[in-house]
Coordinates of C-alpha atoms in Angstrom, one line a residue:
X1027 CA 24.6 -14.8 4.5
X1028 CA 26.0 -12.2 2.6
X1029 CA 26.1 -8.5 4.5
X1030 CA 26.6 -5.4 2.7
X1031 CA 25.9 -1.6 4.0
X1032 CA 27.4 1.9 3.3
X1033 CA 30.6 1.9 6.0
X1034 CA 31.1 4.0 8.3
X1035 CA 32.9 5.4 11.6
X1036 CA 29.7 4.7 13.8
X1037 CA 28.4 1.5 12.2
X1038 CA 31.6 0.1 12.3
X1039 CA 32.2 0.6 16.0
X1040 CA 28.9 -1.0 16.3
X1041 CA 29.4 -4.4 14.6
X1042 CA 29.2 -7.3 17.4
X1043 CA 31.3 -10.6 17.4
X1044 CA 29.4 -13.9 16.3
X1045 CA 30.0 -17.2 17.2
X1046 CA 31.9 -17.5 13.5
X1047 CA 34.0 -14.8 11.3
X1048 CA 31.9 -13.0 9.2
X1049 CA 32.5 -9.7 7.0
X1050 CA 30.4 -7.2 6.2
X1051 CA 31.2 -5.3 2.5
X1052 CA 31.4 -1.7 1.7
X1053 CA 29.0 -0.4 -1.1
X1054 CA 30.2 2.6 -1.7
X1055 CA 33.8 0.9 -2.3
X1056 CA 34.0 -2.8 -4.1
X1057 CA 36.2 -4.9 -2.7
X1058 CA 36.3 -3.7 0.7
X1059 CA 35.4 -5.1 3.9
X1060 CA 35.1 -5.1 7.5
X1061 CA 36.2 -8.5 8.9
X1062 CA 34.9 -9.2 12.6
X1063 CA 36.0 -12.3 14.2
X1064 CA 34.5 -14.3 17.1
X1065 CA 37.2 -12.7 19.3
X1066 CA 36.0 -9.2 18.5
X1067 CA 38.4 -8.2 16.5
X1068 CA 38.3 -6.1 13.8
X1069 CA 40.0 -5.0 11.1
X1070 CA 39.8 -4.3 7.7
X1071 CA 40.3 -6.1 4.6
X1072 CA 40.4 -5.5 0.7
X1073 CA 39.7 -8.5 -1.5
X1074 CA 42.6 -9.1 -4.2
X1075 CA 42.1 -11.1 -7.1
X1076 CA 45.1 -9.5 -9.6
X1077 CA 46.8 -12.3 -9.5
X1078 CA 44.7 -15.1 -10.7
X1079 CA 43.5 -16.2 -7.2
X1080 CA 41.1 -14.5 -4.9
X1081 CA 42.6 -13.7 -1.6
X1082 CA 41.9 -11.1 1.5
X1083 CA 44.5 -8.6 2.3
X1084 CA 44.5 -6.7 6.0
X1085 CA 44.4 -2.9 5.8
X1086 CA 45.0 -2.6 9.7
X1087 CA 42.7 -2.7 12.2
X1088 CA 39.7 -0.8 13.2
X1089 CA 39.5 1.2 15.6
X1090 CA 42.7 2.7 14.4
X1091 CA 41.8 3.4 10.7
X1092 CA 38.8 5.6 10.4
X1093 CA 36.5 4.7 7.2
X1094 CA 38.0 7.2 4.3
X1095 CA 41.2 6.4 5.2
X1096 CA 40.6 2.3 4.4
X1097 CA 38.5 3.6 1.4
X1098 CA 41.4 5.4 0.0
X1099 CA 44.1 3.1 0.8
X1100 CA 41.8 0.5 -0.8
X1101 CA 41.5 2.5 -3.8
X1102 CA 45.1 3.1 -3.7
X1103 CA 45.9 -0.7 -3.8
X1104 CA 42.8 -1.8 -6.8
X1105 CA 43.4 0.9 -8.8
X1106 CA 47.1 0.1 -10.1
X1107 CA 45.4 -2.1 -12.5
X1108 CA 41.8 -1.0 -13.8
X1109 CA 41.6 -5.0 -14.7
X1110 CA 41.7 -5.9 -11.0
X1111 CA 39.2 -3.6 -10.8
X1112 CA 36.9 -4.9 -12.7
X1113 CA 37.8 -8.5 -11.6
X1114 CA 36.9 -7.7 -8.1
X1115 CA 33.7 -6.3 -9.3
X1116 CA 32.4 -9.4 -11.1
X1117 CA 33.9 -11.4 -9.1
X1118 CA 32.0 -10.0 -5.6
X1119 CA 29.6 -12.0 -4.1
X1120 CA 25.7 -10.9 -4.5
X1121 CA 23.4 -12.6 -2.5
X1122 CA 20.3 -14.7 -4.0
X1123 CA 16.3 -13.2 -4.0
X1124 CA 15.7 -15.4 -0.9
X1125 CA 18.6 -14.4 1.3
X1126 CA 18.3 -11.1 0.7
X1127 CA 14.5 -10.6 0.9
X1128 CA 15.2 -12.9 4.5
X1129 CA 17.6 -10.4 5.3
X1130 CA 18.0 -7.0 4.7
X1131 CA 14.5 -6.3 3.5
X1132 CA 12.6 -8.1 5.7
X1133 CA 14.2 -6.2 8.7
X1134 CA 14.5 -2.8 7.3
X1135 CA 11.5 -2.7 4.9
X1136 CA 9.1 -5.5 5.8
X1137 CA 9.1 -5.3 9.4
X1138 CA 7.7 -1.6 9.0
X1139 CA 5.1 -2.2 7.1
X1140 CA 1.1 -1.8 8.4
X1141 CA 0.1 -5.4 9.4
X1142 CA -2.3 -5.8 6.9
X1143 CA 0.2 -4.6 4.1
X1144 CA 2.7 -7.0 5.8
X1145 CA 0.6 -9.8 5.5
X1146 CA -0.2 -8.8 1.4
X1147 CA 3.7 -8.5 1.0
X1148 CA 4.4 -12.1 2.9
X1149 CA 1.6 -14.0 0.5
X1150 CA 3.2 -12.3 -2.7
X1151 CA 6.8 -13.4 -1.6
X1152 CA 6.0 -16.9 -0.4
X1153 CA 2.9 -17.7 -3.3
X1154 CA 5.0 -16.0 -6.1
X1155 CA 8.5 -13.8 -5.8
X1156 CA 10.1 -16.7 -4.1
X1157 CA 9.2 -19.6 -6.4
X1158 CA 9.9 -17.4 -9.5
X1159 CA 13.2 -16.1 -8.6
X1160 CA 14.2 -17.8 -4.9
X1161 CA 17.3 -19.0 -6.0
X1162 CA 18.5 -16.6 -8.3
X1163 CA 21.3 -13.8 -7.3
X1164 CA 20.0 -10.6 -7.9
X1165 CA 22.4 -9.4 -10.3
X1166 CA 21.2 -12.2 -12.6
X1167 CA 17.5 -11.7 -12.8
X1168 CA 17.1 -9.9 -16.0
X1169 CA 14.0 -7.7 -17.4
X1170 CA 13.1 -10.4 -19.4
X1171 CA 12.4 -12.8 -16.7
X1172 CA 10.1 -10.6 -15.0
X1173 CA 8.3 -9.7 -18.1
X1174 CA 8.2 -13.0 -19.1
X1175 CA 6.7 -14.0 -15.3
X1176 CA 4.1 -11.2 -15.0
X1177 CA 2.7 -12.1 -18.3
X1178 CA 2.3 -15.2 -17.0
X1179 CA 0.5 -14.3 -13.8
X1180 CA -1.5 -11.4 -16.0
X1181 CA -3.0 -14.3 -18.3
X1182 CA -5.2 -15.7 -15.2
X1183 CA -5.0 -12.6 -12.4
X1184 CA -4.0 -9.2 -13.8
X1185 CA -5.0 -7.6 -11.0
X1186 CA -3.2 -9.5 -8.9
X1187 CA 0.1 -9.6 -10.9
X1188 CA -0.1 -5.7 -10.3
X1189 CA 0.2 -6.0 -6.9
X1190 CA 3.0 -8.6 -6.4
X1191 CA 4.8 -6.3 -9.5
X1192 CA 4.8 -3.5 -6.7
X1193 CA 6.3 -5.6 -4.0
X1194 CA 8.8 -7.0 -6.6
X1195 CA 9.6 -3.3 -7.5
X1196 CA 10.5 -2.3 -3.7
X1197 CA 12.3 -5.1 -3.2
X1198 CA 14.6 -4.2 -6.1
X1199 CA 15.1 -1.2 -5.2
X1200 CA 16.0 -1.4 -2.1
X1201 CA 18.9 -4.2 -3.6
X1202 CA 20.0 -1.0 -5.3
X1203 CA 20.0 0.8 -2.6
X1204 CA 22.7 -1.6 -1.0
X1205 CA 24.6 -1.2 -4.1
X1206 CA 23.9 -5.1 -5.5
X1207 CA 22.5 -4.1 -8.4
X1208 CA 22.6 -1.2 -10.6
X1209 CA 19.3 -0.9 -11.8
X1210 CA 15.9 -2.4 -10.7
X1211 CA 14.6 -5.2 -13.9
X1212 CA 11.5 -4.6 -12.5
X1213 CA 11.0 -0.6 -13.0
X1214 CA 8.9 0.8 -16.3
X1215 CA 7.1 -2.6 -16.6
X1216 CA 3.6 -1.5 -17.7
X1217 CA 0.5 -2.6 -15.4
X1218 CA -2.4 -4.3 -16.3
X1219 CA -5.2 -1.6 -16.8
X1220 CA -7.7 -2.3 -13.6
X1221 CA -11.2 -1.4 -13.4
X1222 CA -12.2 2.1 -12.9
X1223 CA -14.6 1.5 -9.4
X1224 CA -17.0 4.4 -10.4
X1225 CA -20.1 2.5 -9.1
X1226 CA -22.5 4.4 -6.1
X1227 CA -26.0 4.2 -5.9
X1228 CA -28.8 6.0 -7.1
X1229 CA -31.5 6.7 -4.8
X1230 CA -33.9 4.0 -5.4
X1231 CA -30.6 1.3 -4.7
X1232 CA -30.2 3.2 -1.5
X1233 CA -34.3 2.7 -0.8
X1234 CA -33.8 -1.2 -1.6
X1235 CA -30.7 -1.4 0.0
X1236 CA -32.2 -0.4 3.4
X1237 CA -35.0 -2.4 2.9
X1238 CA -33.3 -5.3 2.7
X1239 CA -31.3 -4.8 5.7
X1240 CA -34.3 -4.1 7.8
X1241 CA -35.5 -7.6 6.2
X1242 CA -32.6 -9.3 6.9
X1243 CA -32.7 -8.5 10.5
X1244 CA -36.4 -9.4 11.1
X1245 CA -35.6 -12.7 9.5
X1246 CA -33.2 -13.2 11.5
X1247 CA -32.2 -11.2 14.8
X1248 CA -28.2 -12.3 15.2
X1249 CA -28.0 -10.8 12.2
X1250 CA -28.3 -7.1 13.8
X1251 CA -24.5 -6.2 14.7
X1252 CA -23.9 -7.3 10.8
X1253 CA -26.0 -5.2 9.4
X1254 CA -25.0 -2.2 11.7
X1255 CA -21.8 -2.3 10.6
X1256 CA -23.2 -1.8 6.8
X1257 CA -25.3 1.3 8.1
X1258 CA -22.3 2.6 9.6
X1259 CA -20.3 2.3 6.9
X1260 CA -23.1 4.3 4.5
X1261 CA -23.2 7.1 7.0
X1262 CA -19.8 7.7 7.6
X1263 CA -17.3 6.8 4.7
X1264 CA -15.4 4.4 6.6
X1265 CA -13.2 1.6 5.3
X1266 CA -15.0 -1.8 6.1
X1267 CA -11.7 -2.9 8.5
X1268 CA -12.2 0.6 10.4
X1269 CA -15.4 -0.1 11.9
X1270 CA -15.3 -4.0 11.9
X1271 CA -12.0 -3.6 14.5
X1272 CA -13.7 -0.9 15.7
X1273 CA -12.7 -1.0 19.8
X1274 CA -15.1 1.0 22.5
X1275 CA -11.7 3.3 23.6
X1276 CA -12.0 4.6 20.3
X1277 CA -15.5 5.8 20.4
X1278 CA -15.9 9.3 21.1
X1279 CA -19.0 11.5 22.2
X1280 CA -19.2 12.9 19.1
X1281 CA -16.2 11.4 16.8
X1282 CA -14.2 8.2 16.4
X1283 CA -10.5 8.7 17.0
X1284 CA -8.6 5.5 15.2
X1285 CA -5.7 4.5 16.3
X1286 CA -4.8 3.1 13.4
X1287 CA -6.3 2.9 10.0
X1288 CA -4.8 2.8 6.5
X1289 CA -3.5 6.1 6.3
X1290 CA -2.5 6.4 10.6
X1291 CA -4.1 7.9 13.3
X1292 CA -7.3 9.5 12.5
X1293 CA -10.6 10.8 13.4
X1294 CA -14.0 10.4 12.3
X1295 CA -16.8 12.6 12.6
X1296 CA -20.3 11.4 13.7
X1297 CA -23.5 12.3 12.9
X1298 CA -26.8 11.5 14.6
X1299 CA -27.4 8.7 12.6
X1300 CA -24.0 6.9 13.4
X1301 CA -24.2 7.9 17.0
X1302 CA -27.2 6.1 17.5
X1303 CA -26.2 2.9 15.7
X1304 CA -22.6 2.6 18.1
X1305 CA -25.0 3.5 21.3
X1306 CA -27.3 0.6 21.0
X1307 CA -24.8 -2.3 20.4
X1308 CA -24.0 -3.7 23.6
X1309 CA -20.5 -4.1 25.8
X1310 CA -19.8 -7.5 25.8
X1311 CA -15.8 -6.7 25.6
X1312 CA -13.1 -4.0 24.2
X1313 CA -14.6 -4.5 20.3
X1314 CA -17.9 -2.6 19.4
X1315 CA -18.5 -5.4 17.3
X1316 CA -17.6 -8.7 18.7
X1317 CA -17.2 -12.0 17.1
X1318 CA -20.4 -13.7 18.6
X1319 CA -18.1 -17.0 19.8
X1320 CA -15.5 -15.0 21.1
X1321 CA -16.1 -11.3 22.9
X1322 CA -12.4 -10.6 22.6
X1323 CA -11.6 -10.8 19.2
X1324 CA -13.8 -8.3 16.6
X1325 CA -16.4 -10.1 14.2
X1326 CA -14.8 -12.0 11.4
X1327 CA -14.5 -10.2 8.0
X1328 CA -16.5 -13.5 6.2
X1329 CA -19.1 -13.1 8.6
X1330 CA -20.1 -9.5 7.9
X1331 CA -19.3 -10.1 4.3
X1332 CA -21.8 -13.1 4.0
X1333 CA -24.6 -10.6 5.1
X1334 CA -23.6 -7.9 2.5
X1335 CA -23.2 -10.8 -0.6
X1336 CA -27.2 -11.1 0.9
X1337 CA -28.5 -7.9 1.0
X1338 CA -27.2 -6.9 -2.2
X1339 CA -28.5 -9.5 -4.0
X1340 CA -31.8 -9.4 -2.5
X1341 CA -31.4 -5.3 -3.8
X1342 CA -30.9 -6.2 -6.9
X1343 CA -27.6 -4.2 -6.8
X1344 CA -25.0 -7.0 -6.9
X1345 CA -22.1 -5.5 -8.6
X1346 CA -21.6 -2.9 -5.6
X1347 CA -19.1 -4.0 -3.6
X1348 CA -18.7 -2.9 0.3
X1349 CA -16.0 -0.6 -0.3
X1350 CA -18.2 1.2 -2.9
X1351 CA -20.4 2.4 0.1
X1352 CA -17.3 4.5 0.6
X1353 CA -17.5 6.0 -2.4
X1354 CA -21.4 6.5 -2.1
X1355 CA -20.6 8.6 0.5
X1356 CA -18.0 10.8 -0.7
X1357 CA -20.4 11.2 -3.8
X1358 CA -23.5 12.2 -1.9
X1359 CA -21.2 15.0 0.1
X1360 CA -20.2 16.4 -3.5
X1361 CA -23.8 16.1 -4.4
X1362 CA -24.6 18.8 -1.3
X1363 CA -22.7 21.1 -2.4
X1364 CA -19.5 20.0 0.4
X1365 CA -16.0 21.3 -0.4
X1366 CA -13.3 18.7 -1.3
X1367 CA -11.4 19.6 1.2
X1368 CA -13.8 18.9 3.5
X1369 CA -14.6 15.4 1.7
X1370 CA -10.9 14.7 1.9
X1371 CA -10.5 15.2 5.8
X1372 CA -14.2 13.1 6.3
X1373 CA -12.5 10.1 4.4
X1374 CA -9.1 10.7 5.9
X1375 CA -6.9 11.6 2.9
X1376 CA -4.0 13.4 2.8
X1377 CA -4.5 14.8 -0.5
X1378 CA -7.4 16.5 -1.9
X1379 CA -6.4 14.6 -5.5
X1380 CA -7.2 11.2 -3.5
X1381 CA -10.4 12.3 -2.9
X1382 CA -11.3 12.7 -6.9
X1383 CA -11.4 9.2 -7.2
X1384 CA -14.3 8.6 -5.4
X1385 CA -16.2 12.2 -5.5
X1386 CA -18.2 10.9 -8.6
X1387 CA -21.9 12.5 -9.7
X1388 CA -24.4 10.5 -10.7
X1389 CA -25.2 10.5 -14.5
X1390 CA -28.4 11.3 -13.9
X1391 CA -27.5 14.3 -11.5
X1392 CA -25.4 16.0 -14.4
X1393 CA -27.8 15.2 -17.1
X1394 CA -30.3 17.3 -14.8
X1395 CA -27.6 20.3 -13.6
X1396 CA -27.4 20.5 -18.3
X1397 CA -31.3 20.7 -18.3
X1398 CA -31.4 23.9 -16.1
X1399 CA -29.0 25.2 -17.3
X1400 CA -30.6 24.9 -20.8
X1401 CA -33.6 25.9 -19.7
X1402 CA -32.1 29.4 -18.0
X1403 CA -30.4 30.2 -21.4
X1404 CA -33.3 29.7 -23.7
X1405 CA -35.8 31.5 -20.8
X1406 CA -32.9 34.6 -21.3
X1407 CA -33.0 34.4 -25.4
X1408 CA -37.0 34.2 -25.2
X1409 CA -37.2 37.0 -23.2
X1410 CA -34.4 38.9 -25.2
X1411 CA -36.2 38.3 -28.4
X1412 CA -39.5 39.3 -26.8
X1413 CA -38.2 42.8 -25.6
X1414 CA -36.7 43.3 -29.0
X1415 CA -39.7 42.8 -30.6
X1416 CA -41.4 45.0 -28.8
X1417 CA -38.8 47.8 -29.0
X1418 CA -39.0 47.4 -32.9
X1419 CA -40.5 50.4 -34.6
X1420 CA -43.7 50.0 -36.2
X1421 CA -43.7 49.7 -40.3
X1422 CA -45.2 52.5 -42.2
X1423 CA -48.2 51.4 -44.1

């Protein structure tokens, strides 16, 4: 497998024998090379094709040559002929999608992502990125052939196509980064347009919704923990994953401190309500709320779901989905007069500007705020009028 990186003094020192010869290329210089052998030894190299045939010439060895000193005796040696140059340049080998996306990235980029993004990232490479360009070296896949795949994918999943498109996009850049390519075929490519989520409920949903969650327990009892976790998530703004994993350690007097939800660390903020709805479940192991078959694990996101695709329907409000309980939330705070900022730091944003997207008022709510305000105006030019009329000197018969 190919190995590239930006050369230098310490990372040099630090390269370990294998059980073969491998070299690792320079990408601030093409052409050269640090060559380590099985013994240890190392030394490096400059690759020479001016005379028809490609072959490796030693610079010296080292740990007696320090980095800018090989860099300049390489440029030194490939710039007598500015057609060697170039020679070496095309002729230097970049790695396919696959190895490179099984190297570099997946260590450097992949391995640090949140599980849950990790596991998004692995289904886009291994359902789509890899069978679309697997086998192709990176220098070689052209803005065409991405446009010409994400039109493909945008015909039956737009939305989805989006999303692979951004894991496509980091994964080309980060190529860039180790000099493979010089510009990402994957950047400016216009998204699909995705729905604008603006949907929370009005009052009378939130009457039927809690009516059919009271129903749905006295039908049938097991289905109590479920349905908790949907009050929770009404009275606090949490993401459906933050209270479903939710473990007892985390549970606070008065707050929840995560220990790791989608944007870190964070704490939540309990009111009465919530308080009251963690206290009755009982401690059968570290989760809040178990999976019935199996204490130690949390309750199963199809399990929960299956309750909420229920409840909704029987509401009559089956276009909300869970996550729009979030934004119900954040829209009744705004509704009582809360700051944003304040929103922001309930839902756990970092940004105020996050927060916009889900602070929404309800139609109905403005429609009412223009009525008053209306009303105030007209009860001012009435009263205006009236004390002018009165003021008006009486006409002479």
């Amino acid at each position: 497998m190919l190995r590239r990186m930006r050369l230098s003094d310490r990372n040099v020192a630090r390269l370990r024998a294998g059980s073969s010869e491998y070299t690792v290329w320079d990408t601030k210089v093409t052409g050269l090379g640090v060559r380590v052998r099985p013994s240890g030894h190392r030394s490096f190299i400059v690759l020479d094709t001016r005379n028809g045939s490609s072959r490796r010439r030693s610079l010296g060895l080292a740990n007696l040559l320090r980095v800018d000193d090989a860099r300049m005796k390489c440029r030194d040696l490939l710039l007598r002929d500015e057609e060697a140059v170039h020679e070496i340049s095309r002729t230097a080998p970049v790695p396919l999608f696959r190895d490179f996306v099984d190297g570099p990235w997946r260590t450097e980029c992949l391995a640090r992502l949140k599980p849950s993004t990790r596991r998004g990232a692995t289904g886009a490479l291994n359902n789509h990125l890899l069978p679309a360009f697997g086998a192709v070296p990176l220098d070689r896949i052209r803005r065409r052939d991405v446009n010409q795949w994400f039109d493909r994918y945008s015909a039956t999943a737009p939305g989805g196509a989006n999303r692979v498109l951004d894991v496509l996009c980091q994964i080309m850049n980060h190529a860039k980064n180790h000099g493979h390519i010089d510009s990402s075929p994957a950047s400016g490519i216009r998204r699909n347009p995705g729905r604008k989520f603006e949907r929370f409920l009005s009052r009378e949903e939130m009457v039927r919704l809690h009516v059919e969650l009271d129903r749905a327990v006295a039908e049938r009892p097991s289905r109590a923990s479920r349905v908790d976790i949907i009050r929770l998530l009404c009275c606090t703004g949490c993401r459906h994953g933050e209270i479903r994993t939710l473990k007892w350690q985390e549970v606070g007097t008065d707050m929840l401190n995560l220990g790791d939800s989608k944007t870190g660390p964070r704490t939540v903020y309990l009111n009465s309500r919530a308080r009251a709805l963690i206290e009755r479940q009982p401690r059968s192991g570290p989760y809040v709320f178990p999976c019935p078959v199996g204490p130690m694990r949390p309750m199963a996101e199809s399990s929960s779901l299956r309750v909420w695709y229920l409840v909704r329907r029987r509401a009559g409000i089956e276009d909300v989905r869970l996550h729009d309980l979030r934004h119900n939330f954040a829209s009744q705070a705004v509704m009582q007069g809360i700051p944003l900022p304040t929103v922001a730091k309930l839902l756990g944003h970092r940004q105020v500007s996050m927060t916009l997207r889900y602070a929404h008022v309800a139609d109905r709510e403005v429609e009412a705020a223009a009525e008053r305000i209306g009303d105030a105006i007209s009860a001012l030019c009435i009263g205006e009028a009236c004390r002018g009329h009165a003021q008006a000197p009486a006409e002479k018969p």
